[in-house]
CSV table of C-alpha atoms and ligand atoms in Angstrom, one decimal:
chain,number,residue,atom,x,y,z
A,1,MET,CA,0.0,0.1,-0.1
A,2,LYS,CA,1.4,3.5,-0.9
A,3,ARG,CA,1.9,5.9,2.0
A,4,ARG,CA,-0.8,8.1,0.8
A,5,ASP,CA,-3.2,5.5,0.6
A,6,PHE,CA,-2.3,4.1,3.9
A,7,LEU,CA,-2.7,7.5,5.3
A,8,LYS,CA,-6.1,7.8,3.9
A,9,THR,CA,-7.4,4.7,5.2
A,10,ALA,CA,-5.9,5.2,8.3
A,11,LEU,CA,-7.8,8.7,8.8
A,12,ALA,CA,-11.0,7.2,7.6
A,13,SER,CA,-10.9,4.3,9.9
A,14,ALA,CA,-10.4,7.3,12.6
A,15,GLY,CA,-13.3,8.7,11.5
A,16,LEU,CA,-11.0,11.9,10.9
A,17,MET,CA,-12.0,12.7,7.2
A,18,ALA,CA,-14.4,15.4,6.5
A,19,ALA,CA,-17.9,14.4,5.8
A,20,GLY,CA,-18.7,13.2,2.3
A,21,GLN,CA,-15.1,13.0,1.4
A,22,GLU,CA,-14.6,9.4,-0.2
A,23,THR,CA,-11.6,7.2,0.2
A,24,THR,CA,-10.7,4.9,-3.0
A,25,THR,CA,-9.9,2.0,-0.4
A,26,ALA,CA,-13.2,2.4,1.7
A,27,LYS,CA,-15.3,2.6,-1.1
A,28,LYS,CA,-18.2,-0.3,-1.3
A,29,LYS,CA,-18.4,-2.5,-3.9
A,30,GLU,CA,-21.1,-1.6,-6.2
A,31,THR,CA,-23.2,-3.5,-8.7
A,32,PHE,CA,-23.3,-1.7,-12.2
A,33,GLN,CA,-26.9,-2.1,-13.6
A,34,GLU,CA,-28.3,-0.6,-16.8
A,35,ASP,CA,-31.1,-2.0,-18.6
A,36,GLY,CA,-30.4,-0.1,-22.2
A,37,LYS,CA,-32.1,3.1,-21.1
A,38,PHE,CA,-31.4,3.8,-17.6
A,39,VAL,CA,-28.9,2.9,-15.2
A,40,THR,CA,-29.6,2.6,-11.6
A,41,GLU,CA,-28.1,4.9,-8.9
A,42,PRO,CA,-27.1,3.1,-5.7
A,43,THR,CA,-28.7,4.2,-2.5
A,44,LYS,CA,-26.2,6.2,-0.6
A,45,GLN,CA,-26.0,8.8,2.8
A,46,ILE,CA,-25.4,12.1,1.9
A,47,PRO,CA,-23.8,14.2,4.3
A,48,ILE,CA,-25.8,17.7,5.6
A,49,LEU,CA,-24.0,20.7,4.5
A,50,LEU,CA,-26.1,23.0,6.6
A,51,ARG,CA,-29.7,23.7,8.1
A,52,THR,CA,-31.5,27.1,7.2
A,53,ASP,CA,-34.9,28.9,7.6
A,54,VAL,CA,-35.0,30.0,4.2
A,55,LEU,CA,-32.9,28.6,1.2
A,56,VAL,CA,-32.9,30.6,-1.9
A,57,VAL,CA,-31.7,28.5,-5.0
A,58,GLY,CA,-30.3,30.6,-7.9
A,59,GLY,CA,-28.6,34.1,-7.5
A,60,GLY,CA,-30.0,35.9,-10.5
A,61,PRO,CA,-31.7,39.1,-10.0
A,62,ALA,CA,-34.6,37.5,-8.3
A,63,GLY,CA,-32.7,35.1,-6.1
A,64,THR,CA,-30.4,37.8,-5.3
A,65,ALA,CA,-33.5,39.9,-4.0
A,66,ALA,CA,-35.2,37.1,-2.5
A,67,ALA,CA,-32.2,36.3,-0.3
A,68,ILE,CA,-31.7,39.9,1.0
A,69,ALA,CA,-35.3,40.0,1.7
A,70,ALA,CA,-35.8,37.1,3.6
A,71,SER,CA,-32.6,37.8,5.8
A,72,ARG,CA,-33.6,41.5,6.4
A,73,GLY,CA,-36.9,40.1,7.3
A,74,GLY,CA,-35.3,38.2,10.3
A,75,ALA,CA,-34.6,34.8,8.6
A,76,GLU,CA,-31.7,32.9,8.4
A,77,THR,CA,-31.0,32.6,4.9
A,78,CYS,CA,-28.7,30.7,2.7
A,79,LEU,CA,-28.4,31.3,-1.2
A,80,VAL,CA,-26.9,28.9,-4.0
A,81,GLU,CA,-25.4,29.8,-6.9
A,82,ARG,CA,-23.8,27.4,-9.6
A,83,TYR,CA,-21.6,29.9,-10.9
A,84,ASN,CA,-19.1,32.6,-9.3
A,85,HIS,CA,-21.0,35.9,-9.2
A,86,LEU,CA,-24.6,37.2,-8.4
A,87,GLY,CA,-27.1,38.9,-10.9
A,88,GLY,CA,-27.5,36.0,-13.5
A,89,LEU,CA,-28.1,37.0,-16.8
A,90,TRP,CA,-28.2,40.7,-15.8
A,91,THR,CA,-24.4,40.3,-15.0
A,92,GLY,CA,-22.8,37.2,-16.3
A,93,GLY,CA,-25.3,37.1,-19.0
A,94,LEU,CA,-24.4,40.5,-20.2
A,95,ILE,CA,-28.2,41.4,-20.4
A,96,LEU,CA,-27.6,45.1,-18.7
A,97,PRO,CA,-30.6,47.5,-18.7
A,98,LEU,CA,-32.8,46.9,-15.7
A,99,LEU,CA,-36.3,47.1,-17.5
A,100,SER,CA,-39.9,47.7,-16.7
A,101,THR,CA,-39.1,50.7,-13.9
A,102,HIS,CA,-41.9,52.6,-14.8
A,103,GLY,CA,-45.5,52.7,-16.3
A,104,LEU,CA,-48.5,54.6,-16.7
A,105,GLY,CA,-50.7,55.7,-13.9
A,106,ARG,CA,-54.7,56.2,-14.2
A,107,ASP,CA,-54.1,59.8,-13.8
A,108,GLY,CA,-51.9,59.5,-17.2
A,109,LYS,CA,-48.7,60.1,-15.6
A,110,THR,CA,-45.5,57.6,-15.8
A,111,THR,CA,-44.7,56.6,-12.3
A,112,ARG,CA,-41.8,54.6,-11.3
A,113,VAL,CA,-42.9,51.3,-9.9
A,114,ILE,CA,-39.8,49.7,-9.1
A,115,ARG,CA,-38.6,50.6,-5.7
A,116,GLY,CA,-37.4,48.6,-2.9
A,117,ILE,CA,-34.5,46.4,-3.3
A,118,GLY,CA,-34.2,47.0,-7.3
A,119,GLN,CA,-34.3,51.0,-6.6
A,120,GLU,CA,-31.4,50.4,-3.9
A,121,ILE,CA,-29.0,48.5,-6.4
A,122,THR,CA,-29.4,50.9,-8.6
A,123,ASP,CA,-28.9,53.8,-6.4
A,124,ARG,CA,-26.0,52.3,-5.0
A,125,LEU,CA,-24.4,51.8,-8.8
A,126,LYS,CA,-25.3,55.3,-9.5
A,127,GLU,CA,-23.0,56.7,-6.6
A,128,LYS,CA,-20.1,54.4,-8.2
A,129,ASN,CA,-21.0,56.0,-11.7
A,130,MET,CA,-21.8,52.4,-12.8
A,131,VAL,CA,-25.3,52.8,-14.5
A,132,ILE,CA,-26.8,55.0,-17.1
A,133,TYR,CA,-30.1,56.3,-17.6
A,134,GLU,CA,-32.9,57.0,-14.9
A,135,ARG,CA,-35.6,54.8,-16.6
A,136,ASN,CA,-34.8,51.5,-17.2
A,137,PRO,CA,-30.9,52.2,-15.7
A,138,LEU,CA,-28.5,50.1,-17.8
A,139,VAL,CA,-25.6,49.1,-15.2
A,140,ASP,CA,-22.0,47.8,-15.6
A,141,PRO,CA,-21.8,44.1,-15.1
A,142,GLU,CA,-18.6,43.9,-13.0
A,143,ALA,CA,-20.0,46.8,-10.7
A,144,ALA,CA,-23.3,45.1,-10.4
A,145,LYS,CA,-21.6,41.6,-9.5
A,146,TYR,CA,-19.8,43.5,-6.8
A,147,MET,CA,-22.4,45.7,-5.5
A,148,LEU,CA,-25.0,42.6,-5.2
A,149,ASP,CA,-22.3,40.7,-3.2
A,150,ARG,CA,-21.8,43.7,-0.8
A,151,MET,CA,-25.6,43.7,-0.4
A,152,ILE,CA,-25.8,40.0,0.4
A,153,GLU,CA,-22.9,40.1,2.9
A,154,GLU,CA,-24.4,43.2,4.6
A,155,SER,CA,-27.7,41.4,4.9
A,156,GLY,CA,-26.1,38.5,6.5
A,157,VAL,CA,-26.8,35.9,3.9
A,158,ARG,CA,-25.1,32.7,3.9
A,159,MET,CA,-23.4,32.3,0.4
A,160,VAL,CA,-22.8,29.1,-1.1
A,161,TYR,CA,-21.1,29.7,-4.7
A,162,HIS,CA,-20.0,27.1,-7.3
A,163,ALA,CA,-22.6,24.7,-6.0
A,164,TRP,CA,-25.3,23.1,-8.5
A,165,ALA,CA,-28.6,22.1,-7.0
A,166,THR,CA,-29.6,18.8,-8.5
A,167,GLY,CA,-32.8,17.7,-6.8
A,168,ALA,CA,-35.4,18.1,-4.3
A,169,ILE,CA,-35.6,16.6,-0.9
A,170,MET,CA,-39.0,15.8,-0.6
A,171,ASP,CA,-41.4,14.7,2.3
A,172,GLY,CA,-44.3,13.5,0.3
A,173,ARG,CA,-46.0,17.0,-1.3
A,174,THR,CA,-43.8,19.2,1.2
A,175,ILE,CA,-39.8,20.3,-0.1
A,176,ARG,CA,-37.7,20.2,3.2
A,177,GLY,CA,-34.3,21.1,1.1
A,178,ILE,CA,-32.3,20.5,-1.7
A,179,PHE,CA,-29.3,18.1,-3.1
A,180,ILE,CA,-26.4,20.3,-4.2
A,181,GLU,CA,-23.0,19.0,-6.4
A,182,SER,CA,-19.8,21.0,-6.2
A,183,LYS,CA,-16.3,20.2,-5.8
A,184,SER,CA,-17.1,19.0,-2.3
A,185,GLY,CA,-19.3,16.2,-3.6
A,186,ARG,CA,-23.2,15.9,-3.5
A,187,GLN,CA,-24.4,17.4,-0.2
A,188,ALA,CA,-27.8,18.1,1.3
A,189,ILE,CA,-29.1,21.7,2.5
A,190,LEU,CA,-32.4,21.3,4.6
A,191,ALA,CA,-34.9,24.4,5.0
A,192,ASN,CA,-38.0,25.4,6.2
A,193,VAL,CA,-38.6,27.2,3.2
A,194,VAL,CA,-37.1,26.8,-0.3
A,195,ILE,CA,-37.6,29.6,-2.8
A,196,ASP,CA,-37.0,28.4,-6.6
A,197,CYS,CA,-35.2,31.3,-8.2
A,198,THR,CA,-33.2,29.2,-11.0
A,199,GLY,CA,-34.9,30.8,-13.7
A,200,ASP,CA,-35.7,27.7,-15.1
A,201,GLY,CA,-37.8,26.1,-12.4
A,202,ASP,CA,-35.3,23.5,-11.8
A,203,VAL,CA,-36.5,23.1,-8.1
A,204,PHE,CA,-40.2,22.8,-8.7
A,205,HIS,CA,-39.9,20.6,-11.6
A,206,TRP,CA,-37.8,18.1,-9.2
A,207,ALA,CA,-40.3,18.6,-6.7
A,208,GLY,CA,-43.0,17.7,-8.8
A,209,GLU,CA,-45.4,21.0,-9.3
A,210,LYS,CA,-47.2,21.1,-12.7
A,211,TYR,CA,-45.5,23.9,-15.4
A,212,ARG,CA,-45.5,24.4,-19.1
A,213,GLU,CA,-42.3,25.1,-21.0
A,214,VAL,CA,-42.2,28.4,-22.9
A,215,GLN,CA,-39.7,28.5,-25.7
A,216,HIS,CA,-37.8,31.4,-26.9
A,217,ARG,CA,-34.9,32.8,-28.9
A,218,ILE,CA,-31.5,32.0,-27.4
A,219,CYS,CA,-28.6,33.9,-28.2
A,220,LEU,CA,-24.7,34.8,-27.1
A,221,PRO,CA,-24.7,38.2,-26.1
A,222,ARG,CA,-21.2,40.1,-26.5
A,223,ARG,CA,-19.3,43.7,-26.1
A,224,PHE,CA,-17.3,45.4,-28.2
A,225,GLY,CA,-14.5,47.8,-27.2
A,226,ASN,CA,-13.2,50.8,-28.4
A,227,VAL,CA,-15.9,52.2,-30.0
A,228,ASP,CA,-14.5,56.0,-29.8
A,229,THR,CA,-12.0,54.8,-32.4
A,230,ILE,CA,-14.8,54.4,-35.1
A,231,ASP,CA,-14.0,57.0,-38.0
A,232,LYS,CA,-17.2,57.5,-39.7
A,233,ASN,CA,-15.0,60.1,-42.7
A,234,ALA,CA,-12.8,56.8,-43.4
A,235,PRO,CA,-13.3,56.2,-47.1
A,236,GLY,CA,-16.0,53.3,-47.7
A,237,TYR,CA,-17.4,53.5,-44.1
A,238,THR,CA,-20.7,51.8,-43.8
A,239,LYS,CA,-22.5,52.2,-40.5
A,240,GLN,CA,-22.4,48.6,-38.3
A,241,LYS,CA,-24.8,47.6,-35.7
A,242,LEU,CA,-22.7,47.2,-32.3
A,243,GLY,CA,-25.3,47.5,-30.2
A,244,TRP,CA,-26.0,49.7,-27.0
A,245,LYS,CA,-23.7,52.2,-25.2
A,246,THR,CA,-23.0,50.9,-21.5
A,247,PRO,CA,-21.3,52.7,-18.4
A,248,THR,CA,-17.8,50.9,-19.3
A,249,PRO,CA,-16.1,53.7,-21.5
A,250,ASN,CA,-16.1,53.1,-25.0
A,251,THR,CA,-17.9,49.8,-24.7
A,252,TYR,CA,-21.2,48.9,-26.5
A,253,VAL,CA,-23.0,45.7,-25.5
A,254,LYS,CA,-25.2,43.4,-28.4
A,255,TRP,CA,-27.3,40.6,-28.2
A,256,GLU,CA,-28.9,40.0,-31.5
A,257,GLY,CA,-27.5,39.7,-34.9
A,258,SER,CA,-25.7,36.9,-36.3
A,259,SER,CA,-26.0,35.3,-33.2
A,260,SER,CA,-29.8,35.3,-32.8
A,261,GLY,CA,-31.0,31.6,-32.8
A,262,PRO,CA,-34.8,30.3,-33.5
A,263,LYS,CA,-37.0,29.5,-30.5
A,264,SER,CA,-35.7,26.3,-28.7
A,265,SER,CA,-35.3,24.7,-25.5
A,266,CYS,CA,-32.7,25.3,-23.0
A,267,LEU,CA,-33.5,22.1,-21.2
A,268,ASP,CA,-31.7,20.0,-23.6
A,269,VAL,CA,-28.2,20.1,-22.7
A,270,MET,CA,-27.2,18.9,-26.2
A,271,ASN,CA,-29.1,21.5,-27.7
A,272,LEU,CA,-27.6,23.9,-25.5
A,273,SER,CA,-24.2,22.6,-26.5
A,274,LYS,CA,-24.8,22.9,-30.0
A,275,LEU,CA,-25.9,26.6,-29.9
A,276,GLN,CA,-23.0,27.3,-27.9
A,277,VAL,CA,-20.7,26.3,-30.4
A,278,GLU,CA,-22.6,27.7,-33.2
A,279,HIS,CA,-23.5,31.2,-31.5
A,280,ARG,CA,-19.6,31.6,-30.9
A,281,LYS,CA,-18.7,30.9,-34.4
A,282,ALA,CA,-21.6,33.7,-35.6
A,283,VAL,CA,-20.0,36.3,-32.9
A,284,TRP,CA,-16.7,35.5,-34.4
A,285,GLU,CA,-17.4,36.0,-37.8
A,286,GLU,CA,-19.5,38.9,-37.0
A,287,TYR,CA,-16.6,40.5,-35.6
A,288,GLU,CA,-14.0,39.7,-38.3
A,289,ALA,CA,-16.4,41.3,-40.8
A,290,ILE,CA,-16.9,44.3,-38.2
A,291,ARG,CA,-13.1,44.9,-38.4
A,292,LYS,CA,-13.0,44.4,-42.0
A,293,THR,CA,-15.3,47.5,-42.3
A,294,PRO,CA,-13.5,50.9,-43.2
A,295,GLY,CA,-13.6,53.1,-40.3
A,296,TYR,CA,-14.0,50.1,-37.8
A,297,GLU,CA,-10.7,48.5,-38.0
A,298,LYS,CA,-9.7,48.8,-34.0
A,299,ILE,CA,-13.0,47.4,-32.8
A,300,PHE,CA,-12.1,44.4,-30.4
A,301,LEU,CA,-14.3,41.9,-29.3
A,302,MET,CA,-14.5,42.4,-25.1
A,303,ASP,CA,-16.2,39.2,-24.1
A,304,THR,CA,-19.0,36.9,-24.6
A,305,ALA,CA,-21.3,36.1,-21.8
A,306,SER,CA,-20.2,33.3,-19.5
A,307,GLN,CA,-23.9,31.7,-20.2
A,308,LEU,CA,-26.2,31.6,-22.8
A,309,GLY,CA,-29.0,34.3,-23.5
A,310,VAL,CA,-31.9,32.1,-22.4
A,311,ARG,CA,-34.8,34.1,-22.2
A,312,MET,CA,-37.7,31.6,-21.1
A,313,SER,CA,-38.0,27.7,-20.1
A,314,ARG,CA,-40.4,26.5,-17.5
A,315,VAL,CA,-43.2,28.6,-16.2
A,316,MET,CA,-44.9,27.4,-13.0
A,317,GLU,CA,-48.6,26.5,-12.4
A,318,GLY,CA,-49.3,28.9,-9.6
A,319,GLU,CA,-52.1,29.2,-7.0
A,320,TYR,CA,-53.1,32.2,-9.6
A,321,GLN,CA,-51.8,32.7,-13.1
A,322,LEU,CA,-51.3,36.4,-13.6
A,323,THR,CA,-52.3,37.2,-17.0
A,324,LEU,CA,-51.9,40.3,-19.7
A,325,GLU,CA,-55.4,41.3,-19.0
A,326,ASP,CA,-54.8,41.9,-15.5
A,327,SER,CA,-51.9,44.1,-16.4
A,328,MET,CA,-53.6,46.0,-19.0
A,329,THR,CA,-56.8,47.0,-16.6
A,330,TYR,CA,-55.3,47.9,-13.3
A,331,LYS,CA,-56.5,44.6,-11.9
A,332,GLN,CA,-56.0,45.1,-8.1
A,333,PHE,CA,-55.1,42.1,-5.7
A,334,ASP,CA,-55.5,42.2,-1.8
A,335,ASP,CA,-52.1,40.1,-1.7
A,336,ALA,CA,-50.2,42.4,-3.9
A,337,ILE,CA,-46.3,41.9,-3.3
A,338,GLY,CA,-45.3,44.9,-5.8
A,339,MET,CA,-45.8,46.3,-9.0
A,340,SER,CA,-44.0,46.1,-12.2
A,341,GLY,CA,-44.0,48.4,-15.3
A,342,SER,CA,-43.9,48.4,-19.2
A,343,TRP,CA,-41.1,48.3,-21.9
A,344,THR,CA,-42.2,47.3,-25.2
A,345,SER,CA,-45.1,47.6,-27.1
A,346,VAL,CA,-48.0,44.7,-27.0
A,347,PRO,CA,-50.6,43.0,-28.9
A,348,TYR,CA,-53.7,43.6,-27.5
A,349,HIS,CA,-57.5,43.2,-28.5
A,350,GLY,CA,-56.5,43.2,-32.0
A,351,GLY,CA,-54.4,46.3,-31.8
A,352,LYS,CA,-51.0,47.2,-30.5
A,353,ILE,CA,-50.4,49.2,-27.3
A,354,LYS,CA,-47.2,51.3,-27.2
A,355,SER,CA,-44.9,50.9,-24.2
A,356,ASN,CA,-45.6,54.3,-23.0
A,357,ASP,CA,-49.4,53.8,-23.3
A,358,ARG,CA,-49.4,50.7,-20.8
A,359,PRO,CA,-50.7,50.7,-17.4
A,360,PHE,CA,-48.6,49.8,-14.3
A,361,TRP,CA,-49.5,46.4,-12.9
A,362,GLN,CA,-49.7,44.8,-9.6
A,363,ILE,CA,-48.1,41.1,-8.8
A,364,PRO,CA,-50.2,39.0,-6.5
A,365,TYR,CA,-48.6,36.6,-3.8
A,366,ARG,CA,-50.5,33.9,-5.3
A,367,ALA,CA,-48.8,33.8,-8.5
A,368,LEU,CA,-45.6,33.1,-6.6
A,369,LEU,CA,-47.4,30.3,-4.6
A,370,PRO,CA,-47.1,26.5,-6.3
A,371,LYS,CA,-50.5,24.9,-6.5
A,372,HIS,CA,-49.6,21.6,-5.0
A,373,ILE,CA,-46.2,21.6,-3.4
A,374,ASP,CA,-46.0,23.0,0.2
A,375,GLY,CA,-42.9,24.8,1.7
A,376,LEU,CA,-41.9,26.2,-1.7
A,377,LEU,CA,-42.1,29.5,-3.5
A,378,ALA,CA,-41.1,30.7,-7.3
A,379,ALA,CA,-39.8,34.0,-8.3
A,380,GLY,CA,-38.3,35.3,-11.2
A,381,ARG,CA,-38.9,34.4,-14.8
A,382,CYS,CA,-40.6,31.1,-13.9
A,383,PHE,CA,-43.2,32.4,-11.7
A,384,SER,CA,-47.1,31.8,-12.7
A,385,PHE,CA,-48.2,34.0,-15.7
A,386,ASP,CA,-49.8,33.5,-19.0
A,387,ASP,CA,-48.5,33.8,-22.7
A,388,GLY,CA,-49.5,37.4,-23.4
A,389,LEU,CA,-47.5,38.5,-20.4
A,390,VAL,CA,-44.0,36.9,-21.3
A,391,GLU,CA,-42.2,39.7,-22.4
A,392,ASP,CA,-42.9,41.8,-19.1
A,393,ALA,CA,-42.8,39.1,-16.8
A,394,ARG,CA,-39.4,38.1,-17.7
A,395,VAL,CA,-37.7,41.3,-17.4
A,396,ILE,CA,-34.8,42.2,-14.5
A,397,GLY,CA,-37.5,44.9,-13.0
A,398,THR,CA,-40.4,42.1,-12.7
A,399,CYS,CA,-38.0,39.5,-11.6
A,400,ILE,CA,-36.4,41.5,-8.7
A,401,VAL,CA,-39.9,42.6,-7.5
A,402,THR,CA,-40.9,38.9,-7.4
A,403,GLY,CA,-37.8,37.8,-5.6
A,404,GLN,CA,-38.4,40.5,-2.9
A,405,GLY,CA,-41.9,39.5,-2.4
A,406,ALA,CA,-40.8,35.9,-2.0
A,407,GLY,CA,-38.3,36.7,0.0
A,408,ALA,CA,-40.3,38.6,2.7
A,409,ALA,CA,-43.0,36.1,2.5
A,410,ALA,CA,-40.4,33.4,3.3
A,411,ALA,CA,-39.4,35.4,6.6
A,412,VAL,CA,-43.1,36.2,7.3
A,413,ALA,CA,-43.5,32.0,7.5
A,414,ILE,CA,-40.3,31.9,9.6
A,415,LYS,CA,-41.5,34.3,12.1
A,416,GLU,CA,-45.5,32.7,12.3
A,417,SER,CA,-43.9,29.0,12.1
A,418,ASN,CA,-46.1,28.7,9.3
A,419,THR,CA,-46.3,27.3,5.6
A,420,PRO,CA,-45.8,29.9,2.8
A,421,ARG,CA,-49.3,29.3,1.7
A,422,HIS,CA,-50.8,30.1,5.1
A,423,ILE,CA,-49.1,33.3,6.1
A,424,SER,CA,-50.8,36.4,7.0
A,425,ARG,CA,-50.9,38.6,3.9
A,426,HIS,CA,-51.4,41.4,6.4
A,427,ALA,CA,-47.9,40.5,8.2
A,428,LEU,CA,-46.4,40.3,4.4
A,429,ARG,CA,-47.8,43.7,3.2
A,430,GLN,CA,-46.3,45.3,6.5
A,431,LEU,CA,-42.8,43.8,5.9
A,432,LEU,CA,-42.8,44.6,2.2
A,433,LEU,CA,-43.7,48.2,3.0
A,434,GLU,CA,-41.0,48.6,5.6
A,435,GLN,CA,-38.7,47.4,2.7
A,436,LYS,CA,-39.7,50.2,0.6
A,437,VAL,CA,-42.0,48.4,-1.8
A,438,LEU,CA,-44.5,50.2,-4.0
A,439,LEU,CA,-47.6,47.9,-3.6
A,440,GLU,CA,-49.9,50.3,-5.2
A,441,ALA,CA,-50.2,53.9,-7.0
B,501,LIG,C1,-30.8,38.2,-25.1
B,501,LIG,C2,-32.0,38.6,-23.7
B,501,LIG,C3,-32.0,39.8,-23.5
B,501,LIG,C4,-32.8,40.3,-22.5
B,501,LIG,N1,-33.0,41.6,-22.1
B,501,LIG,C5,-33.3,42.4,-21.2
B,501,LIG,C6,-33.2,43.7,-21.0
B,501,LIG,O1,-33.0,44.4,-21.6
B,501,LIG,N2,-33.9,44.1,-19.9
B,501,LIG,C7,-34.5,43.1,-18.6
B,501,LIG,O2,-34.6,43.7,-17.9
B,501,LIG,N3,-34.4,41.7,-19.1
B,501,LIG,C8,-34.1,41.3,-20.1
B,501,LIG,N4,-34.0,39.9,-20.4
B,501,LIG,C9,-34.6,39.4,-19.3
B,501,LIG,C10,-33.7,39.0,-18.3
B,501,LIG,O3,-32.4,39.0,-18.4
B,501,LIG,C11,-34.1,37.6,-17.5
B,501,LIG,O4,-35.1,37.3,-17.6
B,501,LIG,C12,-33.6,37.9,-15.6
B,501,LIG,O5,-32.4,37.7,-15.7
B,501,LIG,C13,-34.0,36.5,-15.4
B,501,LIG,O6,-34.0,36.6,-13.9
B,501,LIG,P1,-34.1,35.6,-12.8
B,501,LIG,O7,-33.6,35.8,-11.6
B,501,LIG,O8,-35.2,34.9,-13.1
B,501,LIG,O9,-33.3,34.4,-13.5
B,501,LIG,P2,-31.5,34.5,-14.2
B,501,LIG,O10,-31.4,35.5,-14.2
B,501,LIG,O11,-31.6,33.3,-15.2
B,501,LIG,O12,-30.7,33.7,-12.9
B,501,LIG,C14,-30.9,32.6,-12.3
B,501,LIG,C15,-29.8,32.1,-11.6
B,501,LIG,O13,-30.0,31.0,-10.9
B,501,LIG,C16,-28.6,30.1,-11.2
B,501,LIG,N5,-28.8,28.9,-11.4
B,501,LIG,C17,-30.0,28.6,-12.4
B,501,LIG,N6,-30.2,26.9,-12.3
B,501,LIG,C18,-29.2,26.6,-11.0
B,501,LIG,C19,-28.9,25.4,-10.2
B,501,LIG,N7,-29.6,24.2,-10.9
B,501,LIG,N8,-28.4,25.3,-9.0
B,501,LIG,C20,-27.8,26.5,-8.5
B,501,LIG,N9,-28.0,27.8,-9.5
B,501,LIG,C21,-28.6,27.8,-10.5
B,501,LIG,C22,-28.1,30.9,-12.5
B,501,LIG,O14,-26.7,30.4,-12.5
B,501,LIG,C23,-28.2,32.1,-12.1
B,501,LIG,O15,-27.4,33.0,-11.6
B,501,LIG,C24,-33.1,39.6,-21.4
B,501,LIG,C25,-32.9,38.1,-21.6
B,501,LIG,C26,-32.3,37.7,-22.6
B,501,LIG,C27,-31.8,36.2,-22.8
């Protein structure tokens, strides 16, 4: 036996190795079973990494807001994120504008409706000159990652980075926690309330909640640098589309163009793999074509997003399905958790209503509550809404509002020793008002 193996065996038999750490020598003999379609995973004991009041899965705009709201509401909170940063598509995905901050009131005046944590993030970025525009502010991704880390830390959230959630731990129809996979192996996190902020509804899917899949175009966002060097007087100059200005000097960000794919599923890993290769090639070819254009010789491709631009996937079947009709008619909900605005025109009753003419709209708590599973909430681009509302429900402003609503509700559930389904709506309202959320206007 080699010295290293001897030490491992000795440590393991003395119980001195960390929980979950495997030794090559101590491994039990397993029988390999497959039937042509499936392999059977042997039963095994999974170490518990931690127990918490509230567990938020996914640190995008929704998950970050949910974790901050829950922790500030007094609940011990843990946030699990598979990548190395917060902000999800907003930052790592290079989707920089926080849309839907404003909407039209009954008095015909445009009002800012995204307040609370959404406003706090952009106000703090403004202090650092890392955001441009008042309405639908566009942020610098690195500054936003930094600021979200600060806010999570200041709120006392326990952050677990570099860990994929891989399954739900169920007790009948009640969720008790999740399994994660990381360099530390497979571990369990137990919680009284779990909030699914994976964007793709991974957790409610594993838990057995009903949902539908909405497919959308998938793309690869990228940034171009040196835009101040463009020479419009160069002989042969023709305007190239480089996207939108960002707070980063001389930098534009672009999503569509040559890397805009057709509607397809992000739930198929082989499709994602194929799209990744195709989009990277398309972006590179686009870049080479731009550089060959007279006047654009010094443009460089600064970066591509660390994740594909997935707009939609699973949408949960909630206690209430919010509709486009609700959003167009100032529908009032007695369990409103916040409001969102508009950013695009929509087809409505045979016509097209322009963004500036669209009402702001309320979001009810019941749209975050799964219909069947207990102990669970969903926020972000997978909460419960109809197809007409997809373009508005999935944007970052709405995601932050639903995240804060879910986090605050989870904190109330902990305070009341209750399930999210049965919490006092009055207590939720009070907490959200304390957290500076605009519930009605
Ligand atoms: C091309 C494109 C353009 C867009 N343009 C705009 C725009 O201009 N303005 C706007 O407001 N919105 C825009 N959107 C929409 C917006 O970016 C997203 O809908 C929004 O970021 C969704 O927020 P979320 O928190 O629900 O999910 P996400 O941003 O997707 O965040 C989910 C987080 O969960 C993590 N996660 C996922 N699964 C797991 C798991 N199993 N384990 C652990 N962690 C996990 C992810 O890594 C990620 O951090 C655009 C989207 C795309 C794709």
